[in-house]
Backbone as JSON, one array per atom type, in Angstrom:
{
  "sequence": "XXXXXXXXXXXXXXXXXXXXXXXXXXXXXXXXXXXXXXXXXXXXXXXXXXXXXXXXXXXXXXXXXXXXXXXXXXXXXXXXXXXXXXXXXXXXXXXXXXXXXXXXXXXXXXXXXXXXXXXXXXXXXXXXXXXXXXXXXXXXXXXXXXXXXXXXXXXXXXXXXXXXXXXXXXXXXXXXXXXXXXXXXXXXXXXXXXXX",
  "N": [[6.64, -20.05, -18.36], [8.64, -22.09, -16.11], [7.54, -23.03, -13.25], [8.88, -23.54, -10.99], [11.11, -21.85, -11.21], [10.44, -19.68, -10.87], [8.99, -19.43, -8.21], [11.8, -19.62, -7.05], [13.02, -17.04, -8.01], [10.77, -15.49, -6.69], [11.48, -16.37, -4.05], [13.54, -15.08, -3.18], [12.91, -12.82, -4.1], [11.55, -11.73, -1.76], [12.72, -12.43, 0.12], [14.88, -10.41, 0.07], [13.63, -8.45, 0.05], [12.5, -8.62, 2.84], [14.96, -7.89, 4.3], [15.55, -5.55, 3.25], [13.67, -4.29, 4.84], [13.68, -4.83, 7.9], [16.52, -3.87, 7.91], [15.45, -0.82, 7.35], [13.66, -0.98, 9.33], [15.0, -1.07, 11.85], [15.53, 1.17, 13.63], [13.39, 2.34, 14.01], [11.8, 2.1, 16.78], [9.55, 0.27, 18.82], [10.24, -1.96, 17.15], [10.47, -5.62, 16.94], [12.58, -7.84, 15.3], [12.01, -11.07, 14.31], [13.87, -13.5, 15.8], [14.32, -15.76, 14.68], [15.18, -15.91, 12.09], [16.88, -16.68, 9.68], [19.69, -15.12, 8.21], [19.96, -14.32, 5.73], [21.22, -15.97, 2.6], [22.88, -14.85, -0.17], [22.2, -16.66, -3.62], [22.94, -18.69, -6.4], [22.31, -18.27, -10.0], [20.15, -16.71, -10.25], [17.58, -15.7, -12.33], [15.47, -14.01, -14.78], [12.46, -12.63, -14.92], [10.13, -10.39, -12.81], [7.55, -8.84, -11.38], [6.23, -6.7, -10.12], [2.75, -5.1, -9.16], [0.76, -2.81, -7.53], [0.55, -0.87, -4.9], [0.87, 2.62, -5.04], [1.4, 4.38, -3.24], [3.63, 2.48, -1.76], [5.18, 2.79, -3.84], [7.82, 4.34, -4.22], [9.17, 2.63, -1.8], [9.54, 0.2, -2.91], [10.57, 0.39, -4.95], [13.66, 1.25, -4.1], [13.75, -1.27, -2.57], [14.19, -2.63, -5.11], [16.38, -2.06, -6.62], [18.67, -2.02, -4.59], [18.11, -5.23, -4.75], [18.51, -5.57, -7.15], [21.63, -5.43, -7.75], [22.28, -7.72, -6.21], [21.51, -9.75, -7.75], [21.79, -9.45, -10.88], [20.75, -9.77, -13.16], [18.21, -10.21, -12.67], [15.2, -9.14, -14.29], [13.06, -6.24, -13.31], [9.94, -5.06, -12.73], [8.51, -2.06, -11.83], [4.77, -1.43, -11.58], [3.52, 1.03, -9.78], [0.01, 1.71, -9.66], [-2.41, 1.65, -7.32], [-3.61, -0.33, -4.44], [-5.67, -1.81, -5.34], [-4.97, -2.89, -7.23], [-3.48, -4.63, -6.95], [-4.27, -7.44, -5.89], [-6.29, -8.73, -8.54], [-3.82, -8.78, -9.97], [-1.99, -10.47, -8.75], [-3.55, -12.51, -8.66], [-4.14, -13.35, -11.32], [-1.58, -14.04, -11.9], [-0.1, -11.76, -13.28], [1.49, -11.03, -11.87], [4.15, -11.45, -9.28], [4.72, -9.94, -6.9], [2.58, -7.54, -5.24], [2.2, -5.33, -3.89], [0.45, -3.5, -1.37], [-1.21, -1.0, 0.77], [-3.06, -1.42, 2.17], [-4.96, -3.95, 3.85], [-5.55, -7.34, 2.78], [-9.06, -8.15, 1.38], [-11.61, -10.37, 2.49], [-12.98, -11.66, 0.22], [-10.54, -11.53, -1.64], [-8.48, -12.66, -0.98], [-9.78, -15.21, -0.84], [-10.75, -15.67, -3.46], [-7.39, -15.75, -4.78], [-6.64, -18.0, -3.02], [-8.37, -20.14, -3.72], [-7.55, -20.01, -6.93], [-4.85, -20.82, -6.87], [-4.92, -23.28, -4.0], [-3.67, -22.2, -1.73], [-3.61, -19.59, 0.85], [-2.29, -16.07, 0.3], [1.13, -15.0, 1.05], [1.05, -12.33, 3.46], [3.5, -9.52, 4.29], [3.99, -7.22, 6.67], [5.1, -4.61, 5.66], [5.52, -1.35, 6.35], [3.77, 1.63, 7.91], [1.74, 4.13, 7.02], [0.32, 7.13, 6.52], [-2.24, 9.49, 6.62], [-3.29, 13.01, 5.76], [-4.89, 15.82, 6.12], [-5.08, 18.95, 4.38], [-5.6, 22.13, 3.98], [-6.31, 25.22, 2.47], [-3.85, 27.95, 2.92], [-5.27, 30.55, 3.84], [-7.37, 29.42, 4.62], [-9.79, 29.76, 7.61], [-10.46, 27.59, 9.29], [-9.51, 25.37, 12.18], [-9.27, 23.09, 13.05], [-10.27, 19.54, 12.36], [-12.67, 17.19, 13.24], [-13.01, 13.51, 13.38], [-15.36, 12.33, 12.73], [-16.51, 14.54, 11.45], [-14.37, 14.5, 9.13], [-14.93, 11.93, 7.83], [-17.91, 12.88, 7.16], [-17.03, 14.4, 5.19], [-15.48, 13.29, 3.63], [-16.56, 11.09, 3.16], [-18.64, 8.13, 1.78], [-20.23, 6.75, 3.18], [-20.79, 7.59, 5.68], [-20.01, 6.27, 8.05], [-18.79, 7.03, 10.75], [-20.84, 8.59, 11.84], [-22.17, 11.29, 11.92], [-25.11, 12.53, 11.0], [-25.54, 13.71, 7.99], [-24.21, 14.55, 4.96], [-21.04, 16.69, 4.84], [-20.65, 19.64, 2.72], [-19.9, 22.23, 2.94], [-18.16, 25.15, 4.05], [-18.96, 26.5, 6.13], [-20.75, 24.51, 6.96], [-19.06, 23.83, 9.16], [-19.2, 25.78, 10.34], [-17.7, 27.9, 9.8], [-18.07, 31.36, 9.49], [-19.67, 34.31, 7.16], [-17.05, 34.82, 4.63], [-16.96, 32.13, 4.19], [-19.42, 30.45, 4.89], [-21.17, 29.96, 2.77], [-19.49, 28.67, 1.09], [-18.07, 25.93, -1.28], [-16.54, 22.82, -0.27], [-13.67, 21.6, -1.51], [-13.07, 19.06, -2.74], [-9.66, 17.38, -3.24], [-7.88, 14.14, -3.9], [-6.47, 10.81, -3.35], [-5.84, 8.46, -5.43], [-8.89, 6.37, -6.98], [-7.94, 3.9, -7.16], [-6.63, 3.6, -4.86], [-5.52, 2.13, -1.8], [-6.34, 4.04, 0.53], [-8.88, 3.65, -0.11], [-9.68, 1.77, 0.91]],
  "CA": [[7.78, -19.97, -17.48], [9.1, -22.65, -15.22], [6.87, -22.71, -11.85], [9.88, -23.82, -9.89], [11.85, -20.9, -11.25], [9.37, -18.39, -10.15], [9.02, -19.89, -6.91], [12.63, -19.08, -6.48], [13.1, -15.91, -7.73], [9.91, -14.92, -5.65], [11.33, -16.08, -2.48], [14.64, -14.48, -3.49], [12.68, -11.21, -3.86], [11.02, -11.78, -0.64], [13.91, -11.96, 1.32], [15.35, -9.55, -0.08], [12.64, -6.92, 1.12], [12.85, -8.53, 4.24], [16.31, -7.39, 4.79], [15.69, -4.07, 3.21], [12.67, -4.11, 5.79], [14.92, -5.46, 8.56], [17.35, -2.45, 8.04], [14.99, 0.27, 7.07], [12.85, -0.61, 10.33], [15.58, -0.75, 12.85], [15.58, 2.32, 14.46], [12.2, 2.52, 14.5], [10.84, 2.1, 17.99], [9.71, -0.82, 19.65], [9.65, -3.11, 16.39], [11.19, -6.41, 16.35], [12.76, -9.41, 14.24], [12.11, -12.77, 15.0], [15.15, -14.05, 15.83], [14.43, -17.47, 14.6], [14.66, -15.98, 10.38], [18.33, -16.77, 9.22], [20.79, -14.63, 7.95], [20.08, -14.28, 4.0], [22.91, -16.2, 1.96], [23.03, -14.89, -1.73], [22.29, -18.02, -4.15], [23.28, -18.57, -8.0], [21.14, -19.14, -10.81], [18.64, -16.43, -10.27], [17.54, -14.7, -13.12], [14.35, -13.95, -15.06], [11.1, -11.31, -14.61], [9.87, -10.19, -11.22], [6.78, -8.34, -11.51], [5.28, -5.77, -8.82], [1.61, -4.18, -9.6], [-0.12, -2.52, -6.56], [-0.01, 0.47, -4.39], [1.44, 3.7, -5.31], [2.28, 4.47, -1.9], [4.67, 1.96, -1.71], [6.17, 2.68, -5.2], [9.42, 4.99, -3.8], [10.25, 1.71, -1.09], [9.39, -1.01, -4.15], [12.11, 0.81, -6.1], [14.5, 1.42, -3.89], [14.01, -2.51, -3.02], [14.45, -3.28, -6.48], [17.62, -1.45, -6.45], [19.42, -3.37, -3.89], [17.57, -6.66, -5.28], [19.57, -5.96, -8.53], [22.64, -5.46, -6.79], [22.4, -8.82, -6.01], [20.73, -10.29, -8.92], [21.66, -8.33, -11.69], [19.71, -11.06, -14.44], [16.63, -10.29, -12.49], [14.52, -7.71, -14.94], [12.28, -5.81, -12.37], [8.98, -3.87, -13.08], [7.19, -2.14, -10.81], [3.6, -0.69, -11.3], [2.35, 1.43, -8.73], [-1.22, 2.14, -9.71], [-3.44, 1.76, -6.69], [-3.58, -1.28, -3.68], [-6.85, -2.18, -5.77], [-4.78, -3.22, -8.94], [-2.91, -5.94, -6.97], [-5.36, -8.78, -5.41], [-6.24, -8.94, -9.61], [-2.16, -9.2, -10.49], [-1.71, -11.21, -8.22], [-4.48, -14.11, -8.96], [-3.92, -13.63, -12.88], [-0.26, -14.52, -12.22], [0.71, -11.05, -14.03], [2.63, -10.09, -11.2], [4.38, -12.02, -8.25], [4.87, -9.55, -5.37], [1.46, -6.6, -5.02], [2.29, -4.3, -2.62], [-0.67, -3.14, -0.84], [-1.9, -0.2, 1.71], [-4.22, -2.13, 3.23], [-5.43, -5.71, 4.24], [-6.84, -7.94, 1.31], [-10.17, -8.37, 1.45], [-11.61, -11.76, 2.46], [-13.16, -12.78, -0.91], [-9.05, -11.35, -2.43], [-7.81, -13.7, 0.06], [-10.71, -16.62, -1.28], [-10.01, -16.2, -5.07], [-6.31, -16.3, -4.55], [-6.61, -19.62, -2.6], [-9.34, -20.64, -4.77], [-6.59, -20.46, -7.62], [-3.66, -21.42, -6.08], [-4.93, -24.1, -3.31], [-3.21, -21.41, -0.73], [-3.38, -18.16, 0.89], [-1.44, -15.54, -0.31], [1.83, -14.36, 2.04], [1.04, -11.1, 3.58], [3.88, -9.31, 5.22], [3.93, -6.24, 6.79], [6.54, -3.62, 5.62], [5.69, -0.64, 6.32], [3.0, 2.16, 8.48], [1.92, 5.0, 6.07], [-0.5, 7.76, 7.5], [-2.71, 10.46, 5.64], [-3.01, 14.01, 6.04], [-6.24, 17.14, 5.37], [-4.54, 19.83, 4.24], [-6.52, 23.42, 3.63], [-5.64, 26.52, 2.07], [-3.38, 28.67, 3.9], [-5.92, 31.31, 4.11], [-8.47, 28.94, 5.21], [-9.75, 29.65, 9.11], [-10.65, 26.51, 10.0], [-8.41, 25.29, 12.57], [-8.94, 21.2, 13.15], [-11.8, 18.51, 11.74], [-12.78, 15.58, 14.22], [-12.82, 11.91, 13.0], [-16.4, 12.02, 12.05], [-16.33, 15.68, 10.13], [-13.69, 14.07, 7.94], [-15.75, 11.16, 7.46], [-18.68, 13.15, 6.5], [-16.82, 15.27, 3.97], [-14.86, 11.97, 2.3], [-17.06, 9.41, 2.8], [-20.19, 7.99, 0.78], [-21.08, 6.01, 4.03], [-20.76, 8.11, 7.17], [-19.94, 5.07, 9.34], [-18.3, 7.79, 11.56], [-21.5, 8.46, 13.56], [-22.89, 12.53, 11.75], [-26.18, 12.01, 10.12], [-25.65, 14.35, 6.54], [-22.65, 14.88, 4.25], [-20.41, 18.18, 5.01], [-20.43, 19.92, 1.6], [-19.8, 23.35, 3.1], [-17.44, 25.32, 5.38], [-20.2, 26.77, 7.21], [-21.62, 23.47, 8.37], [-17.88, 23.14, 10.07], [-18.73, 26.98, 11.67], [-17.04, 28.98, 9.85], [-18.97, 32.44, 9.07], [-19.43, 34.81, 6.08], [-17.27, 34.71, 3.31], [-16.63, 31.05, 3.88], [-20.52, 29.83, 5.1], [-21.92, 28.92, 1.86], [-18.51, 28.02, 0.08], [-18.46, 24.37, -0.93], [-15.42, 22.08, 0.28], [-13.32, 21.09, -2.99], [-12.18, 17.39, -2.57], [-8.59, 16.23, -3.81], [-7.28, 13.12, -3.14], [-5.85, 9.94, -3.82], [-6.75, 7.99, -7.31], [-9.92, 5.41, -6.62], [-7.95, 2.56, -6.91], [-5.44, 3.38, -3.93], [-5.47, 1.39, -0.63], [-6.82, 4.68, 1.4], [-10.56, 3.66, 0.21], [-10.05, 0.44, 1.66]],
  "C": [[7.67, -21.07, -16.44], [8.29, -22.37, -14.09], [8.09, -22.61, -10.68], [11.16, -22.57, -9.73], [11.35, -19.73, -10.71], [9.0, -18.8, -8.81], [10.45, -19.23, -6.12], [13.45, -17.78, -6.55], [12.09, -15.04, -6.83], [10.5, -15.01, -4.22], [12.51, -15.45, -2.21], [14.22, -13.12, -3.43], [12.1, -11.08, -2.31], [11.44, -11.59, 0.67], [14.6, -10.63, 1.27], [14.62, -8.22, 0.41], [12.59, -7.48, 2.34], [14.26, -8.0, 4.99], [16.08, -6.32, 4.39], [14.57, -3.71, 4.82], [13.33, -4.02, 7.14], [15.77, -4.59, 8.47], [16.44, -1.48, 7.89], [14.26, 0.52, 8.26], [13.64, -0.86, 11.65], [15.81, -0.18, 13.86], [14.25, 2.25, 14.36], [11.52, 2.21, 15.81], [11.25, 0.58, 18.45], [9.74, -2.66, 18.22], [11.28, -4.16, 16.64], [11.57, -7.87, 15.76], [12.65, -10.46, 15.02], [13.81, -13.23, 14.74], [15.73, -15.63, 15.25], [14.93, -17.31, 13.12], [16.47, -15.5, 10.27], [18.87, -15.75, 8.39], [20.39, -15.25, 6.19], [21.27, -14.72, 3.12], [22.11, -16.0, 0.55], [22.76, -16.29, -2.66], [22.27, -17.72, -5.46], [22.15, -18.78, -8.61], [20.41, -18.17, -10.85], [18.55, -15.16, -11.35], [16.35, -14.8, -14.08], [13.44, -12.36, -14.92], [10.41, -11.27, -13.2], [8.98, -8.69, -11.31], [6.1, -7.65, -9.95], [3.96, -5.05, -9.45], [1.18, -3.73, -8.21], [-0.07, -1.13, -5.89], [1.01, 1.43, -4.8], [1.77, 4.44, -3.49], [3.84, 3.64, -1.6], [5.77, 1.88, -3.02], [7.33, 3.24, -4.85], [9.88, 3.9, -2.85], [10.27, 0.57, -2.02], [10.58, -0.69, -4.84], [12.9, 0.63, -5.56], [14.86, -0.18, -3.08], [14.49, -3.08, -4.07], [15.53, -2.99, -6.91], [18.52, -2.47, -5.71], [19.02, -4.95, -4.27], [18.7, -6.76, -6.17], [20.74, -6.13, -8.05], [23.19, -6.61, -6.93], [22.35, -9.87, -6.79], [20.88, -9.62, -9.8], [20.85, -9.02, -13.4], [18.44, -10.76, -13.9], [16.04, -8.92, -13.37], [13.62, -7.49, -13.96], [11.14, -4.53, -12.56], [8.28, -3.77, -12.01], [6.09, -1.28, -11.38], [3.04, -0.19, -10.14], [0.85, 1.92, -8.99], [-2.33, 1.92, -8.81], [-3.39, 0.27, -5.75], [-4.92, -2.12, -4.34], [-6.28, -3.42, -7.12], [-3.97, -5.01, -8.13], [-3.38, -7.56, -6.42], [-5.19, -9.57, -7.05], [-4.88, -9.96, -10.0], [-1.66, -10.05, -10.07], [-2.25, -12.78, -8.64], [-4.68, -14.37, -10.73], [-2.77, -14.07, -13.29], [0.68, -13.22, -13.38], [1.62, -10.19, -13.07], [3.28, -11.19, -9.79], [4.28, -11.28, -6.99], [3.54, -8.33, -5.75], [1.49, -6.4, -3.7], [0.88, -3.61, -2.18], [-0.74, -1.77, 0.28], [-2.73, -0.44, 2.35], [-3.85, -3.59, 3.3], [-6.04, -5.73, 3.0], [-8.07, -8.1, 1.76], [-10.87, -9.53, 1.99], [-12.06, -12.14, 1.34], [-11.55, -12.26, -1.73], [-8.68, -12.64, -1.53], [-8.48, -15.2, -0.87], [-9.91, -16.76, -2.61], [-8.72, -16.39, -5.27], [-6.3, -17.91, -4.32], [-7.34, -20.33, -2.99], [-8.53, -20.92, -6.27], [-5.7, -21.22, -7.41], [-3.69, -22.68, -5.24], [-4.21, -23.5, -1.98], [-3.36, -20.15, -0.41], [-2.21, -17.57, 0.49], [-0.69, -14.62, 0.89], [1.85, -12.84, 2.14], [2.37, -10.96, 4.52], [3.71, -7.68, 5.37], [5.29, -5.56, 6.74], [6.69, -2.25, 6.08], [3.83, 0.1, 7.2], [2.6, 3.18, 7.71], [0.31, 5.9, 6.73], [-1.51, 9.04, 6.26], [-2.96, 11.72, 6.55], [-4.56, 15.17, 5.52], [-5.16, 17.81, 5.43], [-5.51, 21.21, 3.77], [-6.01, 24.75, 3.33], [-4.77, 27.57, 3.07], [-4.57, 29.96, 4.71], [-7.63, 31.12, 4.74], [-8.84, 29.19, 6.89], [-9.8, 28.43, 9.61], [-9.51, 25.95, 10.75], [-8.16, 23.53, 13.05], [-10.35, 20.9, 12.44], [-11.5, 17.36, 12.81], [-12.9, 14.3, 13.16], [-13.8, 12.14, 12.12], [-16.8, 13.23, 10.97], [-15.74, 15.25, 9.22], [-14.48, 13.21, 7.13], [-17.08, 11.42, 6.49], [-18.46, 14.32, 5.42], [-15.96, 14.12, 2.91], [-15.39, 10.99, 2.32], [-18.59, 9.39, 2.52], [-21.35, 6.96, 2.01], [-21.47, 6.41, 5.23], [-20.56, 7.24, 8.2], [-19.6, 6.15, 10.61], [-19.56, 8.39, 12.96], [-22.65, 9.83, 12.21], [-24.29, 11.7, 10.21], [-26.39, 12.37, 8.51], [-24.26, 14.2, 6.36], [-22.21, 16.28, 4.43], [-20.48, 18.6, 3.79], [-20.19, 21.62, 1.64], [-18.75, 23.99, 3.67], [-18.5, 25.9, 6.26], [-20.92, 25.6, 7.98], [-20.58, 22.99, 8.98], [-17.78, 24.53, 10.99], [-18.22, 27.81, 11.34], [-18.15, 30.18, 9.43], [-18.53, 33.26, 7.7], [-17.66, 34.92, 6.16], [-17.33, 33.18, 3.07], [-17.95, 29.95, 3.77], [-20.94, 29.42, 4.01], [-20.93, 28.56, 0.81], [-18.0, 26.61, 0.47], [-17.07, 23.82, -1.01], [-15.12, 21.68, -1.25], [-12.46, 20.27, -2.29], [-10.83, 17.33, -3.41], [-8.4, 15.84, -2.87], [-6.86, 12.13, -3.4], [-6.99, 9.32, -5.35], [-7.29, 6.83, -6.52], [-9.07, 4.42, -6.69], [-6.74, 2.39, -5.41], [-6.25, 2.89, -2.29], [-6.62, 2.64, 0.32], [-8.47, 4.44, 1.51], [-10.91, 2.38, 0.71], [-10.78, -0.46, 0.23]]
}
C-alpha cells in the first residue's frame, strides 16, 4: 500500500477523533482546546483500510469514532481490535495497524522501537480518563481497602509500602466466618493497560 495514502487516511482518522474528542470532552470541566488547531475541512479521495489494535477499554469510544469517521468517509473499511493496551506498541511497529489505542503511557523502549523503525516517535494524544473500581460481594463486611491493601492483594510487587501479600479476609480484620477465607481475584485480561 501506498505510504503517502496511509499517511493521509491516518491523519484523516486522527482528526477525526480529535473532533469526536473535541465534542465528547466539552462539558467536561476545566479541559481545553488549543485554539490554534483549525476547523476540520472534509477532503476527497480518502479511501482504503484503517486499522485499530489496542485497548479494550477504549473499544465502545474507537467504535463509536469509527462511526462518525464513516459518515464522512464511507470508502474507509475500519477494524477495530480491542484486545488489551499491550497488543498495540507491537501493531503499531509491525505496521499491522495505524491508530493503537492505549490505557496507559508507552513504555520507553515502545516509544525506542517505534522510532527505531520509523526514524520518529509515535503521536500520543490524550482522549480520554478511565478509572477502576474493587467491587465485593454484597454480603461481604468489609467496608473500604487503602491504596496499599489493594496493592498487596493485586500486585506481584507491593511497591505500595505492606511487607506480605493479602490472600485472606482476615488479614484485612474481618473475623470468623470470613478470617481464613481466601480473596478470589477477577479482573482485567493480562494484556490490558491496567497492569501498566
Amino acid at each position: 500500500m501506498h505510504k503517502g495514502f496511509l499517511n493521509s487516511v491516518t491523519k484523516a482518522a486522527l482528526a477525526g477523533c480529535l473532533i469526536a474528542v473535541t465534542a465528547t470532552t466539552a462539558f467536561a470541566g476545566n479541559i481545553s482546546v488549543d485554539q490554534k488547531i483549525p476547523t476540520y475541512k472534509k477532503v476527497s479521495g480518502v479511501s482504503g483500510n484503517l486499522d485499530s489494535i489496542g485497548s479494550d477499554t477504549l473499544n465502545n469510544l474507537m467504535t463509536y469514532w469509527a462511526e462518525g469517521f464513516r459518515k464522512e468517509y464511507p470508502n474507509v473499511r475500519i477494524q477495530i481490535e480491542g484486545k488489551g493496551s499491550s497488543t498495540a506498541p507491537p501493531a503499531l511497529i509491525s505496521g499491522t495497524a495505524q491508530l493503537g489505542p492505549m490505557s496507559r503511557q508507552m513504555k520507553a523502549e515502545e516509544i525506542d522501537a517505534f522510532t527505531k523503525k520509523y526514524g520518529y516517535a509515535p503521536t500520543q494524544i490524550g482522549v480520554a480518563l478511565d478509572s477502576l473500581a474493587i467491587y465485593v460481594h454484597k454480603d461481604n463486611p468489609i467496608k473500604a481497602l487503602s491504596l496499599q491493601e489493594a496493592d498487596a492483594i493485586f500486585s506481584k510487587t507491593r511497591k505500595g509500602g505492606l511487607s506480605e501479600d493479602i490472600t485472606t479476609w482476615g488479614q484485612l480484620g474481618l473475623g470468623e466466618p470470613w478470617k481464613q477465607a481466601p480473596i478470589s481475584i477477577y479482573g482485567r485480561n493480562s494484556a490490558s493497560g491496567t497492569y501498566g
